[in-house]
Every structure is written in structure tokens, then in C-alpha cells.
């Protein structure tokens, strides 16, 4: 398919995991992809794996408003338009609230939440002109609570409702805003869990499909919801989680 031919797609956190997989999918469908992340070397590696196109590597820390403002200007100077913004960059902090430090809270919020705000704030004028759309990467942790993940839950919960509110604010302008909410997914952040079968089994007991997600599972959902195939979908927080959110929390029956 070529659903994104002559479209410009900005993907943050594109150096690995879900962002890298999404960038590859968009490029395969004809998009010019702007690869955004803090580490140029990782972005260059992603670029090497993309289908041929007029792509751009942009080292940028999304937690820094000035850097994101400059990024938006650079992208519009080069392409003259932006059609899709994928706010994917994020970090994870674990621990109960009395076990984490104030700096942990600030660091996570600056990337996971402020980074989304910065992207939408600075790219929205271009998206209004193109009648484009925003895809925020939230989490099933933004739809319900997790043990020992309160800071992460707070940020993702905010993104969930931010997505709904943005959809209401900009729908009449032709701009759609949705979020993808991954469940347990193998990325660089969870790679070490592959060597812990006992821990994986505990996770799989909660997942009806009995496996972890792969980055490409999430990427396919991102590309779908950003495409014209989803033209009548906005304000949705879509779980892509193997069925975790279908459960009422009861243990698997024998």
C-alpha cells in the first residue's frame, strides 16, 4: 500500500523500539519520515533500514521546548508541510511513590508528558493547514493502574485525557487526534525479560493471546489510525494489548 505517498510524518523516539518500527512502516507506504530522538547514531541506524525516500534525521530532546520549536521550523522549511505527528518518545520509572525521588517524577514528566505537549503545540499550525493528525503513544497504564508504576501511570493517564480533549478542540478543523495504548511489548526497555520465563508466564497469564506484543504489532496500529482508513476515528485511546484490557482482573482458570 502507498497510503502516505507525498505525506510528511514526524516520529519521535524513532531510534529504537516502537518508534523505529513505525518509521519503517510509514516509509514503506511512501512517507517522507522525520526521525526524531536524542541520539543521532540510533537515528542513523533507523534511517539505514528505511525504504528509500526523502527522510530527515533530527536530533532533538522533546522535553526541551526550544528544541521542539526549532524542529518544527526545520521540518516546515524543508518540506513545507506536516501530515502526521507521532508522539512516541518516553521513559519509564518504576517504584512506589515513597521509593522514588522528586527528580524521577520531573524527568519522566518532562519527557513523557511535556514532550507530547511540545510536539502538539509547535506542530499543530502545520497540521491545521494539512488537515493532518496526531497519534500519541500512551499505554494500557493510562487506562488503569499498575503496581509500582504510579509516576508512569500518572503521565500516561494524562495523555489519555489530553488526547480526548484535543480531538474535541480540533475536530471541526479537520485534524484528528488519537492514542495507541500498548500493553506488554518487547522493546529495548523490556528485552531482558525474555530471559526470565517465570516472569513472562505471570504476564502471559493476564494476556488472552498468550504472548507479548512486538514493536511491529504497535507500529501497524499506529499506521492504520494515522491513515485515511481511519478517517472517521478521533478521540480514541486504542488498546493494542493482546486482550489485557478485556479482563476483569481475575486469574486465568484452569
JSON list of C-alpha atoms in Angstrom, two decimals:
[
{"chain": "A", "resi": 1, "resn": "UNK", "atom": "CA", "xyz": [0.00, 0.00, 0.00]},
{"chain": "A", "resi": 2, "resn": "UNK", "atom": "CA", "xyz": [1.01, 3.61, -0.51]},
{"chain": "A", "resi": 3, "resn": "UNK", "atom": "CA", "xyz": [-1.29, 5.43, 1.89]},
{"chain": "A", "resi": 4, "resn": "UNK", "atom": "CA", "xyz": [1.31, 8.07, 2.77]},
{"chain": "A", "resi": 5, "resn": "UNK", "atom": "CA", "xyz": [2.76, 9.00, -0.61]},
{"chain": "A", "resi": 6, "resn": "UNK", "atom": "CA", "xyz": [3.70, 12.72, -0.60]},
{"chain": "A", "resi": 7, "resn": "UNK", "atom": "CA", "xyz": [2.95, 12.86, 3.14]},
{"chain": "A", "resi": 8, "resn": "UNK", "atom": "CA", "xyz": [5.38, 14.04, 5.81]},
{"chain": "A", "resi": 9, "resn": "UNK", "atom": "CA", "xyz": [5.38, 12.06, 9.06]},
{"chain": "A", "resi": 10, "resn": "UNK", "atom": "CA", "xyz": [7.25, 13.11, 12.23]},
{"chain": "A", "resi": 11, "resn": "UNK", "atom": "CA", "xyz": [8.08, 10.24, 14.61]},
{"chain": "A", "resi": 12, "resn": "UNK", "atom": "CA", "xyz": [9.66, 10.97, 17.99]},
{"chain": "A", "resi": 13, "resn": "UNK", "atom": "CA", "xyz": [11.65, 8.30, 19.80]},
{"chain": "A", "resi": 14, "resn": "UNK", "atom": "CA", "xyz": [12.49, 6.87, 16.36]},
{"chain": "A", "resi": 15, "resn": "UNK", "atom": "CA", "xyz": [15.87, 5.46, 17.34]},
{"chain": "A", "resi": 16, "resn": "UNK", "atom": "CA", "xyz": [14.56, 2.13, 18.61]},
{"chain": "A", "resi": 17, "resn": "UNK", "atom": "CA", "xyz": [11.54, 0.02, 19.51]},
{"chain": "A", "resi": 18, "resn": "UNK", "atom": "CA", "xyz": [8.07, 1.18, 18.59]},
{"chain": "A", "resi": 19, "resn": "UNK", "atom": "CA", "xyz": [9.29, 4.44, 17.04]},
{"chain": "A", "resi": 20, "resn": "UNK", "atom": "CA", "xyz": [11.75, 2.64, 14.78]},
{"chain": "A", "resi": 21, "resn": "UNK", "atom": "CA", "xyz": [9.12, 0.09, 13.72]},
{"chain": "A", "resi": 22, "resn": "UNK", "atom": "CA", "xyz": [6.58, 2.83, 12.98]},
{"chain": "A", "resi": 23, "resn": "UNK", "atom": "CA", "xyz": [9.10, 4.81, 10.93]},
{"chain": "A", "resi": 24, "resn": "UNK", "atom": "CA", "xyz": [9.79, 1.73, 8.81]},
{"chain": "A", "resi": 25, "resn": "UNK", "atom": "CA", "xyz": [6.08, 1.14, 8.21]},
{"chain": "A", "resi": 26, "resn": "UNK", "atom": "CA", "xyz": [5.44, 4.76, 7.21]},
{"chain": "A", "resi": 27, "resn": "UNK", "atom": "CA", "xyz": [8.42, 4.74, 4.84]},
{"chain": "A", "resi": 28, "resn": "UNK", "atom": "CA", "xyz": [7.23, 1.51, 3.23]},
{"chain": "A", "resi": 29, "resn": "UNK", "atom": "CA", "xyz": [3.95, 3.26, 2.48]},
{"chain": "A", "resi": 30, "resn": "UNK", "atom": "CA", "xyz": [5.60, 6.19, 0.76]},
{"chain": "A", "resi": 31, "resn": "UNK", "atom": "CA", "xyz": [6.00, 8.78, 3.52]},
{"chain": "A", "resi": 32, "resn": "UNK", "atom": "CA", "xyz": [8.87, 11.18, 4.00]},
{"chain": "A", "resi": 33, "resn": "UNK", "atom": "CA", "xyz": [9.74, 10.37, 7.61]},
{"chain": "A", "resi": 34, "resn": "UNK", "atom": "CA", "xyz": [11.35, 12.77, 10.09]},
{"chain": "A", "resi": 35, "resn": "UNK", "atom": "CA", "xyz": [13.27, 10.64, 12.59]},
{"chain": "A", "resi": 36, "resn": "UNK", "atom": "CA", "xyz": [13.43, 12.41, 15.95]},
{"chain": "A", "resi": 37, "resn": "UNK", "atom": "CA", "xyz": [15.43, 11.36, 19.00]},
{"chain": "A", "resi": 38, "resn": "UNK", "atom": "CA", "xyz": [18.20, 12.39, 21.34]},
{"chain": "A", "resi": 39, "resn": "UNK", "atom": "CA", "xyz": [20.89, 10.12, 19.89]},
{"chain": "A", "resi": 40, "resn": "UNK", "atom": "CA", "xyz": [21.86, 10.74, 16.27]},
{"chain": "A", "resi": 41, "resn": "UNK", "atom": "CA", "xyz": [23.69, 7.40, 15.99]},
{"chain": "A", "resi": 42, "resn": "UNK", "atom": "CA", "xyz": [20.49, 5.48, 16.76]},
{"chain": "A", "resi": 43, "resn": "UNK", "atom": "CA", "xyz": [18.52, 7.58, 14.30]},
{"chain": "A", "resi": 44, "resn": "UNK", "atom": "CA", "xyz": [21.10, 6.97, 11.58]},
{"chain": "A", "resi": 45, "resn": "UNK", "atom": "CA", "xyz": [20.72, 3.23, 12.19]},
{"chain": "A", "resi": 46, "resn": "UNK", "atom": "CA", "xyz": [16.94, 3.54, 11.79]},
{"chain": "A", "resi": 47, "resn": "UNK", "atom": "CA", "xyz": [17.43, 5.58, 8.63]},
{"chain": "A", "resi": 48, "resn": "UNK", "atom": "CA", "xyz": [19.60, 2.85, 7.12]},
{"chain": "A", "resi": 49, "resn": "UNK", "atom": "CA", "xyz": [16.70, 0.42, 7.47]},
{"chain": "A", "resi": 50, "resn": "UNK", "atom": "CA", "xyz": [14.04, 2.61, 5.82]},
{"chain": "A", "resi": 51, "resn": "UNK", "atom": "CA", "xyz": [12.66, 2.24, 2.33]},
{"chain": "A", "resi": 52, "resn": "UNK", "atom": "CA", "xyz": [14.13, 4.87, 0.02]},
{"chain": "A", "resi": 53, "resn": "UNK", "atom": "CA", "xyz": [12.65, 8.33, 0.39]},
{"chain": "A", "resi": 54, "resn": "UNK", "atom": "CA", "xyz": [13.26, 11.95, 1.29]},
{"chain": "A", "resi": 55, "resn": "UNK", "atom": "CA", "xyz": [13.77, 11.30, 5.00]},
{"chain": "A", "resi": 56, "resn": "UNK", "atom": "CA", "xyz": [15.33, 13.52, 7.68]},
{"chain": "A", "resi": 57, "resn": "UNK", "atom": "CA", "xyz": [17.32, 12.72, 10.82]},
{"chain": "A", "resi": 58, "resn": "UNK", "atom": "CA", "xyz": [16.70, 15.31, 13.54]},
{"chain": "A", "resi": 59, "resn": "UNK", "atom": "CA", "xyz": [18.49, 15.07, 16.89]},
{"chain": "A", "resi": 60, "resn": "UNK", "atom": "CA", "xyz": [16.10, 16.67, 19.38]},
{"chain": "A", "resi": 61, "resn": "UNK", "atom": "CA", "xyz": [15.20, 16.30, 23.05]},
{"chain": "A", "resi": 62, "resn": "UNK", "atom": "CA", "xyz": [11.41, 16.57, 23.13]},
{"chain": "A", "resi": 63, "resn": "UNK", "atom": "CA", "xyz": [11.49, 17.64, 26.78]},
{"chain": "A", "resi": 64, "resn": "UNK", "atom": "CA", "xyz": [13.13, 20.90, 25.66]},
{"chain": "A", "resi": 65, "resn": "UNK", "atom": "CA", "xyz": [10.53, 23.31, 24.25]},
{"chain": "A", "resi": 66, "resn": "UNK", "atom": "CA", "xyz": [13.10, 25.39, 22.35]},
{"chain": "A", "resi": 67, "resn": "UNK", "atom": "CA", "xyz": [14.47, 22.32, 20.59]},
{"chain": "A", "resi": 68, "resn": "UNK", "atom": "CA", "xyz": [10.99, 21.20, 19.53]},
{"chain": "A", "resi": 69, "resn": "UNK", "atom": "CA", "xyz": [10.16, 24.70, 18.28]},
{"chain": "A", "resi": 70, "resn": "UNK", "atom": "CA", "xyz": [13.34, 24.66, 16.19]},
{"chain": "A", "resi": 71, "resn": "UNK", "atom": "CA", "xyz": [12.49, 21.17, 14.95]},
{"chain": "A", "resi": 72, "resn": "UNK", "atom": "CA", "xyz": [9.06, 22.30, 13.74]},
{"chain": "A", "resi": 73, "resn": "UNK", "atom": "CA", "xyz": [10.63, 25.20, 11.86]},
{"chain": "A", "resi": 74, "resn": "UNK", "atom": "CA", "xyz": [13.29, 22.97, 10.29]},
{"chain": "A", "resi": 75, "resn": "UNK", "atom": "CA", "xyz": [10.72, 20.42, 9.13]},
{"chain": "A", "resi": 76, "resn": "UNK", "atom": "CA", "xyz": [8.44, 23.03, 7.62]},
{"chain": "A", "resi": 77, "resn": "UNK", "atom": "CA", "xyz": [11.35, 24.80, 5.92]},
{"chain": "A", "resi": 78, "resn": "UNK", "atom": "CA", "xyz": [12.41, 21.53, 4.30]},
{"chain": "A", "resi": 79, "resn": "UNK", "atom": "CA", "xyz": [9.05, 20.04, 3.35]},
{"chain": "A", "resi": 80, "resn": "UNK", "atom": "CA", "xyz": [6.54, 22.88, 3.56]},
{"chain": "A", "resi": 81, "resn": "UNK", "atom": "CA", "xyz": [4.04, 20.66, 5.34]},
{"chain": "A", "resi": 82, "resn": "UNK", "atom": "CA", "xyz": [3.45, 18.14, 8.14]},
{"chain": "A", "resi": 83, "resn": "UNK", "atom": "CA", "xyz": [0.73, 15.50, 7.84]},
{"chain": "A", "resi": 84, "resn": "UNK", "atom": "CA", "xyz": [1.23, 13.21, 10.85]},
{"chain": "A", "resi": 85, "resn": "UNK", "atom": "CA", "xyz": [2.85, 13.70, 14.25]},
{"chain": "A", "resi": 86, "resn": "UNK", "atom": "CA", "xyz": [3.60, 10.55, 16.24]},
{"chain": "A", "resi": 87, "resn": "UNK", "atom": "CA", "xyz": [4.44, 11.43, 19.86]},
{"chain": "A", "resi": 88, "resn": "UNK", "atom": "CA", "xyz": [6.26, 8.26, 20.86]},
{"chain": "A", "resi": 89, "resn": "UNK", "atom": "CA", "xyz": [9.29, 9.33, 22.93]},
{"chain": "A", "resi": 90, "resn": "UNK", "atom": "CA", "xyz": [9.12, 8.24, 26.55]},
{"chain": "A", "resi": 91, "resn": "UNK", "atom": "CA", "xyz": [10.88, 6.79, 29.57]},
{"chain": "A", "resi": 92, "resn": "UNK", "atom": "CA", "xyz": [9.78, 4.51, 32.41]},
{"chain": "A", "resi": 93, "resn": "UNK", "atom": "CA", "xyz": [10.33, 4.92, 36.17]},
{"chain": "A", "resi": 94, "resn": "UNK", "atom": "CA", "xyz": [9.35, 2.10, 38.50]},
{"chain": "A", "resi": 95, "resn": "UNK", "atom": "CA", "xyz": [8.76, 2.15, 42.23]},
{"chain": "A", "resi": 96, "resn": "UNK", "atom": "CA", "xyz": [6.10, 3.02, 44.75]},
{"chain": "A", "resi": 97, "resn": "UNK", "atom": "CA", "xyz": [5.73, 6.73, 45.34]},
{"chain": "A", "resi": 98, "resn": "UNK", "atom": "CA", "xyz": [7.73, 6.83, 48.60]},
{"chain": "A", "resi": 99, "resn": "UNK", "atom": "CA", "xyz": [10.56, 4.91, 46.91]},
{"chain": "A", "resi": 100, "resn": "UNK", "atom": "CA", "xyz": [11.12, 7.30, 44.02]},
{"chain": "A", "resi": 101, "resn": "UNK", "atom": "CA", "xyz": [12.76, 10.71, 44.07]},
{"chain": "A", "resi": 102, "resn": "UNK", "atom": "CA", "xyz": [11.39, 14.09, 43.05]},
{"chain": "A", "resi": 103, "resn": "UNK", "atom": "CA", "xyz": [13.87, 14.12, 40.18]},
{"chain": "A", "resi": 104, "resn": "UNK", "atom": "CA", "xyz": [12.39, 10.83, 38.92]},
{"chain": "A", "resi": 105, "resn": "UNK", "atom": "CA", "xyz": [8.98, 12.48, 38.72]},
{"chain": "A", "resi": 106, "resn": "UNK", "atom": "CA", "xyz": [10.36, 15.56, 36.96]},
{"chain": "A", "resi": 107, "resn": "UNK", "atom": "CA", "xyz": [12.42, 13.56, 34.48]},
{"chain": "A", "resi": 108, "resn": "UNK", "atom": "CA", "xyz": [9.56, 11.30, 33.45]},
{"chain": "A", "resi": 109, "resn": "UNK", "atom": "CA", "xyz": [7.00, 14.10, 33.20]},
{"chain": "A", "resi": 110, "resn": "UNK", "atom": "CA", "xyz": [9.35, 16.27, 31.13]},
{"chain": "A", "resi": 111, "resn": "UNK", "atom": "CA", "xyz": [9.75, 13.54, 28.52]},
{"chain": "A", "resi": 112, "resn": "UNK", "atom": "CA", "xyz": [6.51, 11.56, 28.60]},
{"chain": "A", "resi": 113, "resn": "UNK", "atom": "CA", "xyz": [4.05, 14.42, 29.14]},
{"chain": "A", "resi": 114, "resn": "UNK", "atom": "CA", "xyz": [5.78, 17.73, 28.39]},
{"chain": "A", "resi": 115, "resn": "UNK", "atom": "CA", "xyz": [7.22, 16.13, 25.26]},
{"chain": "A", "resi": 116, "resn": "UNK", "atom": "CA", "xyz": [3.71, 15.42, 23.96]},
{"chain": "A", "resi": 117, "resn": "UNK", "atom": "CA", "xyz": [2.60, 18.96, 24.75]},
{"chain": "A", "resi": 118, "resn": "UNK", "atom": "CA", "xyz": [5.63, 20.46, 22.99]},
{"chain": "A", "resi": 119, "resn": "UNK", "atom": "CA", "xyz": [5.03, 18.39, 19.88]},
{"chain": "A", "resi": 120, "resn": "UNK", "atom": "CA", "xyz": [1.35, 19.21, 19.59]},
{"chain": "A", "resi": 121, "resn": "UNK", "atom": "CA", "xyz": [1.89, 22.88, 20.48]},
{"chain": "A", "resi": 122, "resn": "UNK", "atom": "CA", "xyz": [4.54, 23.56, 17.86]},
{"chain": "A", "resi": 123, "resn": "UNK", "atom": "CA", "xyz": [3.33, 21.29, 15.06]},
{"chain": "A", "resi": 124, "resn": "UNK", "atom": "CA", "xyz": [-0.41, 21.99, 15.29]},
{"chain": "A", "resi": 125, "resn": "UNK", "atom": "CA", "xyz": [-0.33, 25.06, 12.97]},
{"chain": "A", "resi": 126, "resn": "UNK", "atom": "CA", "xyz": [1.13, 22.88, 10.20]},
{"chain": "A", "resi": 127, "resn": "UNK", "atom": "CA", "xyz": [-1.33, 20.08, 10.94]},
{"chain": "A", "resi": 128, "resn": "UNK", "atom": "CA", "xyz": [-4.21, 22.55, 10.71]},
{"chain": "A", "resi": 129, "resn": "UNK", "atom": "CA", "xyz": [-3.05, 23.54, 7.23]},
{"chain": "A", "resi": 130, "resn": "UNK", "atom": "CA", "xyz": [-2.74, 19.94, 6.05]},
{"chain": "A", "resi": 131, "resn": "UNK", "atom": "CA", "xyz": [-5.78, 18.67, 7.99]},
{"chain": "A", "resi": 132, "resn": "UNK", "atom": "CA", "xyz": [-3.43, 16.07, 9.34]},
{"chain": "A", "resi": 133, "resn": "UNK", "atom": "CA", "xyz": [-3.48, 14.07, 12.54]},
{"chain": "A", "resi": 134, "resn": "UNK", "atom": "CA", "xyz": [-1.71, 13.31, 15.80]},
{"chain": "A", "resi": 135, "resn": "UNK", "atom": "CA", "xyz": [-1.01, 9.84, 17.19]},
{"chain": "A", "resi": 136, "resn": "UNK", "atom": "CA", "xyz": [0.03, 9.87, 20.84]},
{"chain": "A", "resi": 137, "resn": "UNK", "atom": "CA", "xyz": [1.62, 6.74, 22.25]},
{"chain": "A", "resi": 138, "resn": "UNK", "atom": "CA", "xyz": [0.02, 6.20, 25.63]},
{"chain": "A", "resi": 139, "resn": "UNK", "atom": "CA", "xyz": [-0.24, 2.80, 27.33]},
{"chain": "A", "resi": 140, "resn": "UNK", "atom": "CA", "xyz": [-2.70, 0.46, 28.97]},
{"chain": "A", "resi": 141, "resn": "UNK", "atom": "CA", "xyz": [-1.10, 2.04, 32.04]},
{"chain": "A", "resi": 142, "resn": "UNK", "atom": "CA", "xyz": [-3.01, 5.18, 31.04]},
{"chain": "A", "resi": 143, "resn": "UNK", "atom": "CA", "xyz": [-6.31, 3.27, 31.20]},
{"chain": "A", "resi": 144, "resn": "UNK", "atom": "CA", "xyz": [-5.85, 1.58, 34.59]},
{"chain": "A", "resi": 145, "resn": "UNK", "atom": "CA", "xyz": [-3.40, 1.25, 37.43]},
{"chain": "A", "resi": 146, "resn": "UNK", "atom": "CA", "xyz": [-0.25, -0.86, 37.70]},
{"chain": "A", "resi": 147, "resn": "UNK", "atom": "CA", "xyz": [1.61, -1.95, 40.82]},
{"chain": "A", "resi": 148, "resn": "UNK", "atom": "CA", "xyz": [4.77, 0.07, 41.35]},
{"chain": "A", "resi": 149, "resn": "UNK", "atom": "CA", "xyz": [4.28, 2.33, 38.32]},
{"chain": "A", "resi": 150, "resn": "UNK", "atom": "CA", "xyz": [2.43, 5.31, 39.76]},
{"chain": "A", "resi": 151, "resn": "UNK", "atom": "CA", "xyz": [4.52, 8.03, 38.08]},
{"chain": "A", "resi": 152, "resn": "UNK", "atom": "CA", "xyz": [4.31, 6.34, 34.69]},
{"chain": "A", "resi": 153, "resn": "UNK", "atom": "CA", "xyz": [0.57, 5.78, 35.20]},
{"chain": "A", "resi": 154, "resn": "UNK", "atom": "CA", "xyz": [0.09, 9.46, 36.00]},
{"chain": "A", "resi": 155, "resn": "UNK", "atom": "CA", "xyz": [1.80, 10.60, 32.79]},
{"chain": "A", "resi": 156, "resn": "UNK", "atom": "CA", "xyz": [0.03, 8.10, 30.56]},
{"chain": "A", "resi": 157, "resn": "UNK", "atom": "CA", "xyz": [-3.33, 8.81, 32.20]},
{"chain": "A", "resi": 158, "resn": "UNK", "atom": "CA", "xyz": [-2.84, 12.49, 31.41]},
{"chain": "A", "resi": 159, "resn": "UNK", "atom": "CA", "xyz": [-2.03, 11.66, 27.78]},
{"chain": "A", "resi": 160, "resn": "UNK", "atom": "CA", "xyz": [-5.22, 9.60, 27.56]},
{"chain": "A", "resi": 161, "resn": "UNK", "atom": "CA", "xyz": [-7.44, 12.52, 28.52]},
{"chain": "A", "resi": 162, "resn": "UNK", "atom": "CA", "xyz": [-5.29, 15.08, 26.67]},
{"chain": "A", "resi": 163, "resn": "UNK", "atom": "CA", "xyz": [-5.93, 13.04, 23.53]},
{"chain": "A", "resi": 164, "resn": "UNK", "atom": "CA", "xyz": [-9.70, 13.18, 24.03]},
{"chain": "A", "resi": 165, "resn": "UNK", "atom": "CA", "xyz": [-9.67, 16.92, 24.69]},
{"chain": "A", "resi": 166, "resn": "UNK", "atom": "CA", "xyz": [-7.50, 17.69, 21.66]},
{"chain": "A", "resi": 167, "resn": "UNK", "atom": "CA", "xyz": [-9.83, 15.66, 19.46]},
{"chain": "A", "resi": 168, "resn": "UNK", "atom": "CA", "xyz": [-12.74, 17.79, 20.64]},
{"chain": "A", "resi": 169, "resn": "UNK", "atom": "CA", "xyz": [-10.83, 21.06, 20.15]},
{"chain": "A", "resi": 170, "resn": "UNK", "atom": "CA", "xyz": [-9.60, 20.35, 16.63]},
{"chain": "A", "resi": 171, "resn": "UNK", "atom": "CA", "xyz": [-12.16, 18.02, 15.05]},
{"chain": "A", "resi": 172, "resn": "UNK", "atom": "CA", "xyz": [-14.07, 20.84, 13.38]},
{"chain": "A", "resi": 173, "resn": "UNK", "atom": "CA", "xyz": [-10.78, 21.93, 11.79]},
{"chain": "A", "resi": 174, "resn": "UNK", "atom": "CA", "xyz": [-10.32, 18.52, 10.19]},
{"chain": "A", "resi": 175, "resn": "UNK", "atom": "CA", "xyz": [-7.48, 17.41, 12.49]},
{"chain": "A", "resi": 176, "resn": "UNK", "atom": "CA", "xyz": [-7.83, 14.00, 14.11]},
{"chain": "A", "resi": 177, "resn": "UNK", "atom": "CA", "xyz": [-6.12, 13.11, 17.41]},
{"chain": "A", "resi": 178, "resn": "UNK", "atom": "CA", "xyz": [-5.90, 9.54, 18.71]},
{"chain": "A", "resi": 179, "resn": "UNK", "atom": "CA", "xyz": [-3.72, 7.49, 21.03]},
{"chain": "A", "resi": 180, "resn": "UNK", "atom": "CA", "xyz": [-2.39, 3.97, 20.84]},
{"chain": "A", "resi": 181, "resn": "UNK", "atom": "CA", "xyz": [-2.19, 2.18, 24.20]},
{"chain": "A", "resi": 182, "resn": "UNK", "atom": "CA", "xyz": [0.28, -0.70, 24.03]},
{"chain": "A", "resi": 183, "resn": "UNK", "atom": "CA", "xyz": [0.21, -3.50, 26.53]},
{"chain": "A", "resi": 184, "resn": "UNK", "atom": "CA", "xyz": [3.29, -5.52, 27.47]},
{"chain": "A", "resi": 185, "resn": "UNK", "atom": "CA", "xyz": [5.57, -5.18, 24.45]},
{"chain": "A", "resi": 186, "resn": "UNK", "atom": "CA", "xyz": [9.11, -6.34, 23.78]},
{"chain": "A", "resi": 187, "resn": "UNK", "atom": "CA", "xyz": [11.31, -3.28, 23.20]},
{"chain": "A", "resi": 188, "resn": "UNK", "atom": "CA", "xyz": [14.76, -2.23, 24.38]},
{"chain": "A", "resi": 189, "resn": "UNK", "atom": "CA", "xyz": [13.19, -1.39, 27.75]},
{"chain": "A", "resi": 190, "resn": "UNK", "atom": "CA", "xyz": [11.89, -4.94, 28.28]},
{"chain": "A", "resi": 191, "resn": "UNK", "atom": "CA", "xyz": [14.41, -7.02, 26.30]},
{"chain": "A", "resi": 192, "resn": "UNK", "atom": "CA", "xyz": [15.99, -8.51, 29.45]},
{"chain": "A", "resi": 193, "resn": "UNK", "atom": "CA", "xyz": [12.63, -10.04, 30.43]},
{"chain": "A", "resi": 194, "resn": "UNK", "atom": "CA", "xyz": [12.88, -12.51, 27.54]},
{"chain": "A", "resi": 195, "resn": "UNK", "atom": "CA", "xyz": [15.38, -14.48, 29.64]},
{"chain": "A", "resi": 196, "resn": "UNK", "atom": "CA", "xyz": [13.02, -14.77, 32.63]},
{"chain": "A", "resi": 197, "resn": "UNK", "atom": "CA", "xyz": [10.41, -17.43, 31.72]},
{"chain": "A", "resi": 198, "resn": "UNK", "atom": "CA", "xyz": [8.81, -17.40, 35.19]},
{"chain": "A", "resi": 199, "resn": "UNK", "atom": "CA", "xyz": [8.17, -13.66, 34.99]},
{"chain": "A", "resi": 200, "resn": "UNK", "atom": "CA", "xyz": [6.94, -13.93, 31.40]},
{"chain": "A", "resi": 201, "resn": "UNK", "atom": "CA", "xyz": [4.49, -16.65, 32.41]},
{"chain": "A", "resi": 202, "resn": "UNK", "atom": "CA", "xyz": [2.99, -14.33, 35.03]},
{"chain": "A", "resi": 203, "resn": "UNK", "atom": "CA", "xyz": [2.47, -11.72, 32.33]},
{"chain": "A", "resi": 204, "resn": "UNK", "atom": "CA", "xyz": [1.07, -14.24, 29.87]},
{"chain": "A", "resi": 205, "resn": "UNK", "atom": "CA", "xyz": [-1.50, -15.40, 32.42]},
{"chain": "A", "resi": 206, "resn": "UNK", "atom": "CA", "xyz": [-3.06, -11.93, 32.04]},
{"chain": "A", "resi": 207, "resn": "UNK", "atom": "CA", "xyz": [-2.90, -11.83, 28.23]},
{"chain": "A", "resi": 208, "resn": "UNK", "atom": "CA", "xyz": [-5.60, -13.74, 26.33]},
{"chain": "A", "resi": 209, "resn": "UNK", "atom": "CA", "xyz": [-3.38, -14.05, 23.24]},
{"chain": "A", "resi": 210, "resn": "UNK", "atom": "CA", "xyz": [-0.68, -15.58, 25.46]},
{"chain": "A", "resi": 211, "resn": "UNK", "atom": "CA", "xyz": [2.26, -13.60, 24.13]},
{"chain": "A", "resi": 212, "resn": "UNK", "atom": "CA", "xyz": [3.95, -10.25, 24.45]},
{"chain": "A", "resi": 213, "resn": "UNK", "atom": "CA", "xyz": [3.49, -7.66, 21.76]},
{"chain": "A", "resi": 214, "resn": "UNK", "atom": "CA", "xyz": [6.25, -6.90, 19.29]},
{"chain": "A", "resi": 215, "resn": "UNK", "atom": "CA", "xyz": [7.14, -3.37, 18.23]},
{"chain": "A", "resi": 216, "resn": "UNK", "atom": "CA", "xyz": [5.68, -4.06, 14.79]},
{"chain": "A", "resi": 217, "resn": "UNK", "atom": "CA", "xyz": [2.31, -5.01, 16.32]},
{"chain": "A", "resi": 218, "resn": "UNK", "atom": "CA", "xyz": [2.11, -1.49, 17.70]},
{"chain": "A", "resi": 219, "resn": "UNK", "atom": "CA", "xyz": [3.53, 0.10, 14.54]},
{"chain": "A", "resi": 220, "resn": "UNK", "atom": "CA", "xyz": [0.81, -1.41, 12.38]},
{"chain": "A", "resi": 221, "resn": "UNK", "atom": "CA", "xyz": [-1.85, 0.08, 14.64]},
{"chain": "A", "resi": 222, "resn": "UNK", "atom": "CA", "xyz": [-0.14, 3.48, 14.53]},
{"chain": "A", "resi": 223, "resn": "UNK", "atom": "CA", "xyz": [-0.01, 3.50, 10.74]},
{"chain": "A", "resi": 224, "resn": "UNK", "atom": "CA", "xyz": [-3.65, 2.40, 10.48]},
{"chain": "A", "resi": 225, "resn": "UNK", "atom": "CA", "xyz": [-5.01, 5.07, 12.79]},
{"chain": "A", "resi": 226, "resn": "UNK", "atom": "CA", "xyz": [-2.92, 7.75, 11.04]},
{"chain": "A", "resi": 227, "resn": "UNK", "atom": "CA", "xyz": [-4.23, 6.70, 7.62]},
{"chain": "A", "resi": 228, "resn": "UNK", "atom": "CA", "xyz": [-7.36, 7.63, 5.70]},
{"chain": "A", "resi": 229, "resn": "UNK", "atom": "CA", "xyz": [-8.66, 4.14, 6.50]},
{"chain": "A", "resi": 230, "resn": "UNK", "atom": "CA", "xyz": [-9.36, 5.64, 9.96]},
{"chain": "A", "resi": 231, "resn": "UNK", "atom": "CA", "xyz": [-10.78, 8.92, 8.62]},
{"chain": "A", "resi": 232, "resn": "UNK", "atom": "CA", "xyz": [-13.83, 8.80, 10.92]},
{"chain": "A", "resi": 233, "resn": "UNK", "atom": "CA", "xyz": [-11.89, 7.91, 14.07]},
{"chain": "A", "resi": 234, "resn": "UNK", "atom": "CA", "xyz": [-10.82, 10.59, 16.52]},
{"chain": "A", "resi": 235, "resn": "UNK", "atom": "CA", "xyz": [-10.54, 10.92, 20.29]},
{"chain": "A", "resi": 236, "resn": "UNK", "atom": "CA", "xyz": [-9.88, 7.18, 20.67]},
{"chain": "A", "resi": 237, "resn": "UNK", "atom": "CA", "xyz": [-7.40, 5.57, 23.06]},
{"chain": "A", "resi": 238, "resn": "UNK", "atom": "CA", "xyz": [-6.94, 2.23, 21.31]},
{"chain": "A", "resi": 239, "resn": "UNK", "atom": "CA", "xyz": [-5.55, -0.66, 23.39]},
{"chain": "A", "resi": 240, "resn": "UNK", "atom": "CA", "xyz": [-3.14, -2.85, 21.43]},
{"chain": "A", "resi": 241, "resn": "UNK", "atom": "CA", "xyz": [-2.52, -5.31, 24.21]},
{"chain": "A", "resi": 242, "resn": "UNK", "atom": "CA", "xyz": [-3.35, -8.90, 23.30]},
{"chain": "A", "resi": 243, "resn": "UNK", "atom": "CA", "xyz": [-6.61, -8.55, 25.23]},
{"chain": "A", "resi": 244, "resn": "UNK", "atom": "CA", "xyz": [-5.34, -7.45, 28.66]},
{"chain": "A", "resi": 245, "resn": "UNK", "atom": "CA", "xyz": [-7.95, -4.70, 28.99]},
{"chain": "A", "resi": 246, "resn": "UNK", "atom": "CA", "xyz": [-10.73, -7.19, 28.17]},
{"chain": "A", "resi": 247, "resn": "UNK", "atom": "CA", "xyz": [-10.12, -8.86, 31.54]},
{"chain": "A", "resi": 248, "resn": "UNK", "atom": "CA", "xyz": [-11.77, -8.02, 34.85]},
{"chain": "A", "resi": 249, "resn": "UNK", "atom": "CA", "xyz": [-8.52, -8.89, 36.62]},
{"chain": "A", "resi": 250, "resn": "UNK", "atom": "CA", "xyz": [-9.46, -12.45, 37.63]},
{"chain": "A", "resi": 251, "resn": "UNK", "atom": "CA", "xyz": [-6.72, -15.09, 37.34]},
{"chain": "A", "resi": 252, "resn": "UNK", "atom": "CA", "xyz": [-6.79, -17.47, 34.40]},
{"chain": "A", "resi": 253, "resn": "UNK", "atom": "CA", "xyz": [-8.96, -20.51, 35.03]},
{"chain": "A", "resi": 254, "resn": "UNK", "atom": "CA", "xyz": [-7.51, -23.99, 34.70]}
]
